[in-house]
mmCIF file as gemmi writes it, N, C-alpha and C atoms, coordinates in Angstrom:
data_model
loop_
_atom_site.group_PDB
_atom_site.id
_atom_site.type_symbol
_atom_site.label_atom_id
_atom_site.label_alt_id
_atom_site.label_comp_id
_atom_site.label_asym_id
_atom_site.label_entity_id
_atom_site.label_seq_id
_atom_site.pdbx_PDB_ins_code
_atom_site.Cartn_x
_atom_site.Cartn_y
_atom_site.Cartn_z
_atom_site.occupancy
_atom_site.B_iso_or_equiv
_atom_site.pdbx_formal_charge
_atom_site.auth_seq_id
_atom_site.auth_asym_id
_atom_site.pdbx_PDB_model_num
ATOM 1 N N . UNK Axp A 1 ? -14.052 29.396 -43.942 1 0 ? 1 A 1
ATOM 2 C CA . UNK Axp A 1 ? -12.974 29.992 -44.702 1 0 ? 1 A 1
ATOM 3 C C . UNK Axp A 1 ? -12.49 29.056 -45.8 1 0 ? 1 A 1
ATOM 4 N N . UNK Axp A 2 ? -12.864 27.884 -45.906 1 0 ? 2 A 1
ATOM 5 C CA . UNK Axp A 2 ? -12.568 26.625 -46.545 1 0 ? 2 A 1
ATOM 6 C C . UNK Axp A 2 ? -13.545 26.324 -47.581 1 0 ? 2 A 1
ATOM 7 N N . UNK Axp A 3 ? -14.536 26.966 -47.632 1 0 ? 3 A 1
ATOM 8 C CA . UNK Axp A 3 ? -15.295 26.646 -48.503 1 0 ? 3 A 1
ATOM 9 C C . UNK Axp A 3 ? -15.45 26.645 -50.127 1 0 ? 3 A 1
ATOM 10 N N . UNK Axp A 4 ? -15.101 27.848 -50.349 1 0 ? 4 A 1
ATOM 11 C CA . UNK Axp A 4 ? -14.654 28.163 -51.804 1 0 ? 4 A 1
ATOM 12 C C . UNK Axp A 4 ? -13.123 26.946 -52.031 1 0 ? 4 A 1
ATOM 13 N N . UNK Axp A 5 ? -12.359 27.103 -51.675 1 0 ? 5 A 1
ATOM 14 C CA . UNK Axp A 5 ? -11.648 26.075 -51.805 1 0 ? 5 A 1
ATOM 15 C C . UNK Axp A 5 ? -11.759 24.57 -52.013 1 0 ? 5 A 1
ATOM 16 N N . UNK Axp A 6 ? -12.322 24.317 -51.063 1 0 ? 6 A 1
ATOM 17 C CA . UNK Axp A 6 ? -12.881 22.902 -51.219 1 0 ? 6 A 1
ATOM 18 C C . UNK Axp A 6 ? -14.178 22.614 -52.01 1 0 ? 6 A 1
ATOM 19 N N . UNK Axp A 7 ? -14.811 23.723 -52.06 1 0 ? 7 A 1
ATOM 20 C CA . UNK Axp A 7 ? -16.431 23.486 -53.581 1 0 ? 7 A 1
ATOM 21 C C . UNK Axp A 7 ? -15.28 23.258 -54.762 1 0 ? 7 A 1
ATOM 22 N N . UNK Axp A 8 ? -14.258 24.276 -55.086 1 0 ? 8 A 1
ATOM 23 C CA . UNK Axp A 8 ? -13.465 24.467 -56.166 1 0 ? 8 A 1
ATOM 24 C C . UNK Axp A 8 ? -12.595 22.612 -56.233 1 0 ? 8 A 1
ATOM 25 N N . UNK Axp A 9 ? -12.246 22.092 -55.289 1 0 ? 9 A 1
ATOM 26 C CA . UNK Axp A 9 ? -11.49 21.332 -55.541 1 0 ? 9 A 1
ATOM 27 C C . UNK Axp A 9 ? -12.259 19.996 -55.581 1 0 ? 9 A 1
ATOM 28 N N . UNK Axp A 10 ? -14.104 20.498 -55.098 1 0 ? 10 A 1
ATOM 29 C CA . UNK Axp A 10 ? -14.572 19.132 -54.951 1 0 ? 10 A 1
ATOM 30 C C . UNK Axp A 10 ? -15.402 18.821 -56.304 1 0 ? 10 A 1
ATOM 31 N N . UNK Axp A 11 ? -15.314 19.66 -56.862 1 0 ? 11 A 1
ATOM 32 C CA . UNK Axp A 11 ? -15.832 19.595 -58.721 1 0 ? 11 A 1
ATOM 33 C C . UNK Axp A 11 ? -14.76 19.57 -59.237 1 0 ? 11 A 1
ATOM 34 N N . UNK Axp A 12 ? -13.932 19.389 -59.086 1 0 ? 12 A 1
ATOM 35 C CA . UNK Axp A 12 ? -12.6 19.587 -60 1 0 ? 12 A 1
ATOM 36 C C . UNK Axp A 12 ? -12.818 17.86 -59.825 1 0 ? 12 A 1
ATOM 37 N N . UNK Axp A 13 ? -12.461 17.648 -58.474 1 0 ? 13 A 1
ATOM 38 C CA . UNK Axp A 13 ? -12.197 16.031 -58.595 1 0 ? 13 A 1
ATOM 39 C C . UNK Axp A 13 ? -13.583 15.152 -59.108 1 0 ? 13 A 1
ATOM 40 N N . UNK Axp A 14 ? -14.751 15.69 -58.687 1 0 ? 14 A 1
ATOM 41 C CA . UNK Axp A 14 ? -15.977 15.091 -59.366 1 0 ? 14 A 1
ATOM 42 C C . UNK Axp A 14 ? -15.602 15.313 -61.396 1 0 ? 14 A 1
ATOM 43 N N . UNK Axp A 15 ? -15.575 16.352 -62.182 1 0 ? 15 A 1
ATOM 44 C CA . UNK Axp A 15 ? -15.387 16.249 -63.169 1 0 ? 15 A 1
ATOM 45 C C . UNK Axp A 15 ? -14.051 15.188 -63.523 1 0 ? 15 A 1
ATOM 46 N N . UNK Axp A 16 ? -12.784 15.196 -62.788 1 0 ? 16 A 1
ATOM 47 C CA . UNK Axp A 16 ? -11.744 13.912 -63.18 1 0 ? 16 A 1
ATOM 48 C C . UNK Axp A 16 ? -12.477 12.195 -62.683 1 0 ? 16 A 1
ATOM 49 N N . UNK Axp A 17 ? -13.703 12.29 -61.69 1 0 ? 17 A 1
ATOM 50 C CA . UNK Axp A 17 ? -14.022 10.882 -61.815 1 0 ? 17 A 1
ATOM 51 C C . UNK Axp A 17 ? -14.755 11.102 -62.755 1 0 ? 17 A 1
ATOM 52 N N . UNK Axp A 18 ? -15.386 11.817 -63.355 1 0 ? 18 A 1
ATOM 53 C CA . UNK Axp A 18 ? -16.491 11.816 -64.332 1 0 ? 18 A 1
ATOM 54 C C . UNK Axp A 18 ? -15.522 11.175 -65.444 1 0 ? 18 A 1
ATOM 55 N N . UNK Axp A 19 ? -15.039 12.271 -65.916 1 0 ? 19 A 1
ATOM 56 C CA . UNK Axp A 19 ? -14.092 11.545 -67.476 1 0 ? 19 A 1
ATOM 57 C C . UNK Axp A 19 ? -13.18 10.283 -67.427 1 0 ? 19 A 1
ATOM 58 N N . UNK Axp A 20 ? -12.922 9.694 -66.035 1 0 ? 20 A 1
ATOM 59 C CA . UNK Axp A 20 ? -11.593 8.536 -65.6 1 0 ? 20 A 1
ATOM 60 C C . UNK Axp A 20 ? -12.602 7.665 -65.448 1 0 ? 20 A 1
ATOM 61 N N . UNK Axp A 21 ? -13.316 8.116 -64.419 1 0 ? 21 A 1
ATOM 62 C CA . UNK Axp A 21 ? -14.19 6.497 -64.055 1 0 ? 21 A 1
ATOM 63 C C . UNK Axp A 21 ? -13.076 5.531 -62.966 1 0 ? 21 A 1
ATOM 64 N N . UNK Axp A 22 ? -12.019 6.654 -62.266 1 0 ? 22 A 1
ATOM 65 C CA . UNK Axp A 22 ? -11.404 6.085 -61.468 1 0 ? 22 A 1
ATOM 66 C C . UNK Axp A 22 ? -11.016 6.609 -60.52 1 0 ? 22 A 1
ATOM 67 N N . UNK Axp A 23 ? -11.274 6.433 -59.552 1 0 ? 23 A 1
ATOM 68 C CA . UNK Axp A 23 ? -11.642 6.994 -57.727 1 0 ? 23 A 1
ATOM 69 C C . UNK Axp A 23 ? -9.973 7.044 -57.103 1 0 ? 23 A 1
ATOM 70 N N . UNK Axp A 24 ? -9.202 6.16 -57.576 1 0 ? 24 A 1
ATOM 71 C CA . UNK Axp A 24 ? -7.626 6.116 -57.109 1 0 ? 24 A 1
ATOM 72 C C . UNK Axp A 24 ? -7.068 7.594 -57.631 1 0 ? 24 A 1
ATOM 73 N N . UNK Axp A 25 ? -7.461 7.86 -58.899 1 0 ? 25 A 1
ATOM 74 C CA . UNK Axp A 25 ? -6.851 9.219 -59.366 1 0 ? 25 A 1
ATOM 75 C C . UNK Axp A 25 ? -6.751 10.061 -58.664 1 0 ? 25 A 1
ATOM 76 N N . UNK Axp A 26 ? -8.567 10.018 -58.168 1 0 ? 26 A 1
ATOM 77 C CA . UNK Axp A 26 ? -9.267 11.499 -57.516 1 0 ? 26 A 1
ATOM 78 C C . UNK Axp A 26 ? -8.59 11.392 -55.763 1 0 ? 26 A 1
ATOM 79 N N . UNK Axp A 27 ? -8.384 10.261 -55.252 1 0 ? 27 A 1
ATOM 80 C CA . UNK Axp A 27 ? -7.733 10.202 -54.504 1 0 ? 27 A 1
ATOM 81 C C . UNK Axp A 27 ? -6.155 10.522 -54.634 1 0 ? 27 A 1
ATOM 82 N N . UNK Axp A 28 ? -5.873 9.823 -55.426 1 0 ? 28 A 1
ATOM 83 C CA . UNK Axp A 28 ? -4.08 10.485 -55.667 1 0 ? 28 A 1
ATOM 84 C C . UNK Axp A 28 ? -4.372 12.009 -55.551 1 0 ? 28 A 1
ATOM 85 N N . UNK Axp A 29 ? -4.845 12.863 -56.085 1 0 ? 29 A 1
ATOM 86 C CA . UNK Axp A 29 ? -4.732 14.112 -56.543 1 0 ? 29 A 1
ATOM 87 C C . UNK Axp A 29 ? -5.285 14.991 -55.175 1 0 ? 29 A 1
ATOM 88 N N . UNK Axp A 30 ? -6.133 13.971 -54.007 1 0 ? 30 A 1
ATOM 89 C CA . UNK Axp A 30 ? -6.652 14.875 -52.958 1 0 ? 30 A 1
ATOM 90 C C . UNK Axp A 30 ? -5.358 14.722 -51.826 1 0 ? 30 A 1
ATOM 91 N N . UNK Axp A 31 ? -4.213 13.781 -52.072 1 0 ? 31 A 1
ATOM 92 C CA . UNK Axp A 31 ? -3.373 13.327 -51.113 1 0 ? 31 A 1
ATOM 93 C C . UNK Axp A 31 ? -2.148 14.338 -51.94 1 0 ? 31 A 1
ATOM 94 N N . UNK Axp A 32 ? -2.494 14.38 -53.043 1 0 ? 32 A 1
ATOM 95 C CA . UNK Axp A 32 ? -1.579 15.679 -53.77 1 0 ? 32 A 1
ATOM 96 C C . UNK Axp A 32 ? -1.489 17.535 -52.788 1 0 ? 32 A 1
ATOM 97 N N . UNK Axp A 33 ? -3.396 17.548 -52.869 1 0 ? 33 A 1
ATOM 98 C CA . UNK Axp A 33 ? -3.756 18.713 -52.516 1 0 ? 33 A 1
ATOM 99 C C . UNK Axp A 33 ? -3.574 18.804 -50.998 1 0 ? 33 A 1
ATOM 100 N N . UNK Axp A 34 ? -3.914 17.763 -49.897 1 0 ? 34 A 1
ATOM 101 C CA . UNK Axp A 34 ? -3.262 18.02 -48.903 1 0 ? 34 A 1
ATOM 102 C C . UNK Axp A 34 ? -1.821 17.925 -48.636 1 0 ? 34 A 1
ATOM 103 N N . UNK Axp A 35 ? -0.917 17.378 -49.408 1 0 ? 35 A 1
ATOM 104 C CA . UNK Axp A 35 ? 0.272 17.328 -49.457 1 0 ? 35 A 1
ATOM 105 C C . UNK Axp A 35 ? 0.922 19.259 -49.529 1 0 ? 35 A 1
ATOM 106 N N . UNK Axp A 36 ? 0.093 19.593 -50.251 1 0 ? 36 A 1
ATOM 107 C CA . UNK Axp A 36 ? 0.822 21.177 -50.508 1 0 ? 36 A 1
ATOM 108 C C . UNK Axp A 36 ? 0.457 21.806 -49.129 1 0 ? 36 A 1
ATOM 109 N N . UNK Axp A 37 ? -1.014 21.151 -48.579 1 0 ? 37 A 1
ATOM 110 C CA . UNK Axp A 37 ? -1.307 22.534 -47.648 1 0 ? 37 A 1
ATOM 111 C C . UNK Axp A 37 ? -0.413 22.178 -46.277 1 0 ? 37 A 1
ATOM 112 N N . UNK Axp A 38 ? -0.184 20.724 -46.443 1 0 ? 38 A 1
ATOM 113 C CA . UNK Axp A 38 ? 0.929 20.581 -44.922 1 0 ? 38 A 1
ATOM 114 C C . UNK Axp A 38 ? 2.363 21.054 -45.668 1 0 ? 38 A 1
ATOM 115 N N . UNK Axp A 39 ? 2.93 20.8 -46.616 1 0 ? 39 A 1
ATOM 116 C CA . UNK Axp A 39 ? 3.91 21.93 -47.14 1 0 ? 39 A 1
ATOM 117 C C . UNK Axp A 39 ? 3.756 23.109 -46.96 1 0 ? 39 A 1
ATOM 118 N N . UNK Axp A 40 ? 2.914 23.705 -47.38 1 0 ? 40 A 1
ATOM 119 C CA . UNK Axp A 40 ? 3.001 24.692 -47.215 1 0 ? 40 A 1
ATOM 120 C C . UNK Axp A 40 ? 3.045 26.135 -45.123 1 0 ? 40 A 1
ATOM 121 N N . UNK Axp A 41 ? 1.833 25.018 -44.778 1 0 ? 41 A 1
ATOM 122 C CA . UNK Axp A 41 ? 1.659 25.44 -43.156 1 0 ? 41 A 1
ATOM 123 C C . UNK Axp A 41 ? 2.974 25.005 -42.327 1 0 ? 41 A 1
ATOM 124 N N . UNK Axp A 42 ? 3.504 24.018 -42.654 1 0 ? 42 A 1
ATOM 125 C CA . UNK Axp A 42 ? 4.575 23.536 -41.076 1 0 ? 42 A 1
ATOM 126 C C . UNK Axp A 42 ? 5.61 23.988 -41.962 1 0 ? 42 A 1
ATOM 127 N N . UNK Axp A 43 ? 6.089 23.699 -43.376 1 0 ? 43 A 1
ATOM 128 C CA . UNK Axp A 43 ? 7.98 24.087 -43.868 1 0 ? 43 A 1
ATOM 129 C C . UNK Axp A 43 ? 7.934 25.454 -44.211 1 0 ? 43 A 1
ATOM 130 N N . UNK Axp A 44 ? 7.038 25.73 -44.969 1 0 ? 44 A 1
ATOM 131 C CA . UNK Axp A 44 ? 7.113 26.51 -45.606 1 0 ? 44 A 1
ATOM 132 C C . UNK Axp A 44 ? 6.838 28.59 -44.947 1 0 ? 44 A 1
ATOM 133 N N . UNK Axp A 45 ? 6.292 27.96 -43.579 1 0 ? 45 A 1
ATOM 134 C CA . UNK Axp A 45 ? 5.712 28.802 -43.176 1 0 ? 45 A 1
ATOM 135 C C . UNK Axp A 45 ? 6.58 30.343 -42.694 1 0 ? 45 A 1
ATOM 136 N N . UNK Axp A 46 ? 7.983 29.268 -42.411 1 0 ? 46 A 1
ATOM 137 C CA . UNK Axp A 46 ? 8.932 30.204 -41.785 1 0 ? 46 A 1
ATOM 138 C C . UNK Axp A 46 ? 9.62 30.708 -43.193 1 0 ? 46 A 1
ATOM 139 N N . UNK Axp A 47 ? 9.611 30.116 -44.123 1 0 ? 47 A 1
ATOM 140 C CA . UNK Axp A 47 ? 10.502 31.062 -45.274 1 0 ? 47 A 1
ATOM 141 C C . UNK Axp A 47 ? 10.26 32.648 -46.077 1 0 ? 47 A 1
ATOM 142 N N . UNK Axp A 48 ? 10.967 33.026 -46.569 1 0 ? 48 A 1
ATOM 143 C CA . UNK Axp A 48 ? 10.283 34.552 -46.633 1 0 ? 48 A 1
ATOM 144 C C . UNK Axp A 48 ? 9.487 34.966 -48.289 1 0 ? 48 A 1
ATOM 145 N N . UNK Axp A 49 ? 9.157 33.467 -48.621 1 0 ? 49 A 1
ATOM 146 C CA . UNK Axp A 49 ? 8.997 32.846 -50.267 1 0 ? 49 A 1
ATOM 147 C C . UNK Axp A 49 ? 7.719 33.958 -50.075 1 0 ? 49 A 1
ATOM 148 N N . UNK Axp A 50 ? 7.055 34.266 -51.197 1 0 ? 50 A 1
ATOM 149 C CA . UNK Axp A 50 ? 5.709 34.627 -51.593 1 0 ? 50 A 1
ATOM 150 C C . UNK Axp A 50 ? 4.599 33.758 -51.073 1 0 ? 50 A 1
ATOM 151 N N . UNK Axp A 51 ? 3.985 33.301 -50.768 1 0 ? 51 A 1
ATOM 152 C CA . UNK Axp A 51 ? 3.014 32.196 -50.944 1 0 ? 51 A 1
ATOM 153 C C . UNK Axp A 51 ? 2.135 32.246 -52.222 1 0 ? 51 A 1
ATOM 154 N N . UNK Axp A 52 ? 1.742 33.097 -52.67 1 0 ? 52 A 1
ATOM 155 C CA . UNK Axp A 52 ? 0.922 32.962 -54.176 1 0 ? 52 A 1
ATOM 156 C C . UNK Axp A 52 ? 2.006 32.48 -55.551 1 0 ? 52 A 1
ATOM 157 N N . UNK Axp A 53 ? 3.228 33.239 -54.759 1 0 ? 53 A 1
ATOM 158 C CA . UNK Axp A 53 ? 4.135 32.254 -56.348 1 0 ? 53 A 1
ATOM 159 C C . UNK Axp A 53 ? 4.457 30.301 -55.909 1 0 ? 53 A 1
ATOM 160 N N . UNK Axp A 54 ? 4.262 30.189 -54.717 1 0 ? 54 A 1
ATOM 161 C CA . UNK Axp A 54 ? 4.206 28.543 -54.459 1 0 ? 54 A 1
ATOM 162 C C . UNK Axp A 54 ? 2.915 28.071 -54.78 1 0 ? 54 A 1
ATOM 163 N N . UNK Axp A 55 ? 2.05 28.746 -54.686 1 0 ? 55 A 1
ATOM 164 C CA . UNK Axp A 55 ? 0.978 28.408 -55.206 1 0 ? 55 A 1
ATOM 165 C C . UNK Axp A 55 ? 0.611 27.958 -56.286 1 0 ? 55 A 1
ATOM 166 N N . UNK Axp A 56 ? 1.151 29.207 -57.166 1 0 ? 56 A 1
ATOM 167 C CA . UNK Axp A 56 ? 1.221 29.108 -58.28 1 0 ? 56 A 1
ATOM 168 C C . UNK Axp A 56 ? 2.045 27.58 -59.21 1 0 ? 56 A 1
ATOM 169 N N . UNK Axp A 57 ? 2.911 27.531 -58.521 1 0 ? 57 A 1
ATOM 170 C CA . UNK Axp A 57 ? 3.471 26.744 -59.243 1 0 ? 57 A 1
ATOM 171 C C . UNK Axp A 57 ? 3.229 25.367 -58.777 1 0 ? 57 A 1
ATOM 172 N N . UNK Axp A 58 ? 2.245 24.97 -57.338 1 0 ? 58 A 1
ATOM 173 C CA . UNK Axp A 58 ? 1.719 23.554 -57.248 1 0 ? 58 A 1
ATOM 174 C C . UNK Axp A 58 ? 0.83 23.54 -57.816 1 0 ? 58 A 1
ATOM 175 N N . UNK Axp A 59 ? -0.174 24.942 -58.064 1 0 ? 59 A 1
ATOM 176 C CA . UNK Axp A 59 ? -1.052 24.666 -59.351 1 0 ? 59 A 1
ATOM 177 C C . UNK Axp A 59 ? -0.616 24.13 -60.302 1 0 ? 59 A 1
ATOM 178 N N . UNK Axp A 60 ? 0.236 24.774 -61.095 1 0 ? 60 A 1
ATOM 179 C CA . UNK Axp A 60 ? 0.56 24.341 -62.172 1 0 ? 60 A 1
ATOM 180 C C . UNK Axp A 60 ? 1.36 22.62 -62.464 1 0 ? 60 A 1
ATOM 181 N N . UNK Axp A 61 ? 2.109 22.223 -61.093 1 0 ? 61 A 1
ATOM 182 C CA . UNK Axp A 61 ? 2.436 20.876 -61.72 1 0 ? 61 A 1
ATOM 183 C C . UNK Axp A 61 ? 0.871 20.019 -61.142 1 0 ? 61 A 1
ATOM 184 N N . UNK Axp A 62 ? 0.146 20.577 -59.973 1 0 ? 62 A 1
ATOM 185 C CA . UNK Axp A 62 ? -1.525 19.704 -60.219 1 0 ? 62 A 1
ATOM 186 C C . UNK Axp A 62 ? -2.062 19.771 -61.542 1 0 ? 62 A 1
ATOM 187 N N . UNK Axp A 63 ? -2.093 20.548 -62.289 1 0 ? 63 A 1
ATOM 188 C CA . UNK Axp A 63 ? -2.946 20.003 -63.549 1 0 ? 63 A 1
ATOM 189 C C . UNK Axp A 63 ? -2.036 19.289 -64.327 1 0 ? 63 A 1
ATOM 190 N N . UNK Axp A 64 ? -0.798 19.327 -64.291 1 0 ? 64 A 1
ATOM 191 C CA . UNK Axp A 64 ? 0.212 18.532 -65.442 1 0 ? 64 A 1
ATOM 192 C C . UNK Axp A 64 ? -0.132 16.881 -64.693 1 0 ? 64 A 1
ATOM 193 N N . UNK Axp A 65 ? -0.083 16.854 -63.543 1 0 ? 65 A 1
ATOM 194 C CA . UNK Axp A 65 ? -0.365 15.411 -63.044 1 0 ? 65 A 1
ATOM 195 C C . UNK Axp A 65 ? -1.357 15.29 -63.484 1 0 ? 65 A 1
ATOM 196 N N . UNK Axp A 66 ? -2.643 15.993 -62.584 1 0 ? 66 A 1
ATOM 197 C CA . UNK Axp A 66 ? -4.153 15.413 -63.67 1 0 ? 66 A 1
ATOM 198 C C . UNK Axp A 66 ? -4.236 15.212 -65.102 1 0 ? 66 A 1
ATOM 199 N N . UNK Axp A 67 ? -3.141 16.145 -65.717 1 0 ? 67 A 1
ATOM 200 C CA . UNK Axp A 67 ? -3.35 15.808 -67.329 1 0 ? 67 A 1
ATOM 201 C C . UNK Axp A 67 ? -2.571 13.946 -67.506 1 0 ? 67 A 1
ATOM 202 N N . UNK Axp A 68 ? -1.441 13.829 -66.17 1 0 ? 68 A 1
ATOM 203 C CA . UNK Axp A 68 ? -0.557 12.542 -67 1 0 ? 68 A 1
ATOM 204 C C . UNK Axp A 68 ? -1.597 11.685 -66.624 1 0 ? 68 A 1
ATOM 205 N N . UNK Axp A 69 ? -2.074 11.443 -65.383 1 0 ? 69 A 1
ATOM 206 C CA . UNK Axp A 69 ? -3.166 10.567 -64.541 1 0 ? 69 A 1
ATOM 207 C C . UNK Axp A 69 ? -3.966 10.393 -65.944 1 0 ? 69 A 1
ATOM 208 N N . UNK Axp A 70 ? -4.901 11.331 -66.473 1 0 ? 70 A 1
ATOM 209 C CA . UNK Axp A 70 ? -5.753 11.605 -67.275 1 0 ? 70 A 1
ATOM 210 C C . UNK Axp A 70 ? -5.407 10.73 -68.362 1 0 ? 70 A 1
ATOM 211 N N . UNK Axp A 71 ? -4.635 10.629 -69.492 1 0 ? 71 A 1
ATOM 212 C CA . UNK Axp A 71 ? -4.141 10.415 -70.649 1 0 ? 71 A 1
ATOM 213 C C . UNK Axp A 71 ? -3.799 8.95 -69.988 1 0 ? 71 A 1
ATOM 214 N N . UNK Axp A 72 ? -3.401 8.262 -68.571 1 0 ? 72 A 1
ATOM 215 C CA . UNK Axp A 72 ? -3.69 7.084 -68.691 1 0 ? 72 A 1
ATOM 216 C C . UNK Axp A 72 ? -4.494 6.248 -68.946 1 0 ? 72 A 1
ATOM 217 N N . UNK Axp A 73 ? -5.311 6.846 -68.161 1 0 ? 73 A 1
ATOM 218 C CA . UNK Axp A 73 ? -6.11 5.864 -67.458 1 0 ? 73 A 1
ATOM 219 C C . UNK Axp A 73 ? -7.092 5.876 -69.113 1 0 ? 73 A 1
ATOM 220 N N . UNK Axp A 74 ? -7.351 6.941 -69.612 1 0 ? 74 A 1
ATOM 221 C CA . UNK Axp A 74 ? -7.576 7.35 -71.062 1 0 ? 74 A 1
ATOM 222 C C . UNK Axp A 74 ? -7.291 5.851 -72.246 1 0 ? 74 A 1
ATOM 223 N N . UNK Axp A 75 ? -5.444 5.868 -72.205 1 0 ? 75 A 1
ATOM 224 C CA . UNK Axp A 75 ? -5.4 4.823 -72.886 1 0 ? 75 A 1
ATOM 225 C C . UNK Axp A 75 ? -5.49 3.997 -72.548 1 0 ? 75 A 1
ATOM 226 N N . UNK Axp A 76 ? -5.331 3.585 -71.123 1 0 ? 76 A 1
ATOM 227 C CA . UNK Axp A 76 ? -5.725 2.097 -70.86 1 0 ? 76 A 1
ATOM 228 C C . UNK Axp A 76 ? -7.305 1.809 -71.207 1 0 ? 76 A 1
ATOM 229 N N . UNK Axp A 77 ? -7.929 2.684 -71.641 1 0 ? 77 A 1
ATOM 230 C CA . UNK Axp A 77 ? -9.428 2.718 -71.903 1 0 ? 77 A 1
ATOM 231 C C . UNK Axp A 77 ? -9.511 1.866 -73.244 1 0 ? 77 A 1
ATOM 232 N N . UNK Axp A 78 ? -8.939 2.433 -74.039 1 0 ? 78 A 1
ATOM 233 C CA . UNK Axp A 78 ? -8.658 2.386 -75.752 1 0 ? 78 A 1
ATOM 234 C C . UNK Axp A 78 ? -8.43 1.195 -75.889 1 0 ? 78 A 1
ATOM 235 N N . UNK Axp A 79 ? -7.078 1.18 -75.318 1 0 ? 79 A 1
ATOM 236 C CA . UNK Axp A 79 ? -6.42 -0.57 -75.554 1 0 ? 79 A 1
ATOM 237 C C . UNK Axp A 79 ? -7.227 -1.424 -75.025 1 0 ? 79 A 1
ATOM 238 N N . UNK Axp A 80 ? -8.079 -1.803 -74.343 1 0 ? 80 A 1
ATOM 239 C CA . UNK Axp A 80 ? -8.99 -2.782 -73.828 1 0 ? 80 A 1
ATOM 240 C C . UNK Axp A 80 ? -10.265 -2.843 -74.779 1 0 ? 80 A 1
């Protein structure tokens, strides 16, 4: 049942080591992605929220992190 999920999230993080060239990111961002799913299973479980609009919106601050992560590690590239 995990599969599409995790192919989806395991090229996502292979393409951010590809362009970073840094394994801490791809790790930050997998301690991100299990961070939502234990949010979401033990707190979240009892509230009467949507789950696709929480979704939605840890999607959306995951790519704003991958974009800040991104644009670092980016310029620390430049400046060296």
């Amino acid at each position: 049942i995990q599969l599409i999920g995790a192919l989806i999230l395991g090229l996502f993080f292979s393409w951010v080591y590809y362009r970073t060239r840094s394994i801490g990111i791809c790790i930050l961002l997998h301690m991100f992605a299990n961070g939502i799913s234990l949010i979401n299973e033990y707190f979240l479980s009892e509230m009467l929220i949507n789950k696709w609009y929480l979704y939605g919106v840890f999607s959306i601050v995951f790519v704003f992190i991958t974009i800040h992560f991104y644009r670092t590690v980016y310029n620390k590239t430049l400046s060296n």
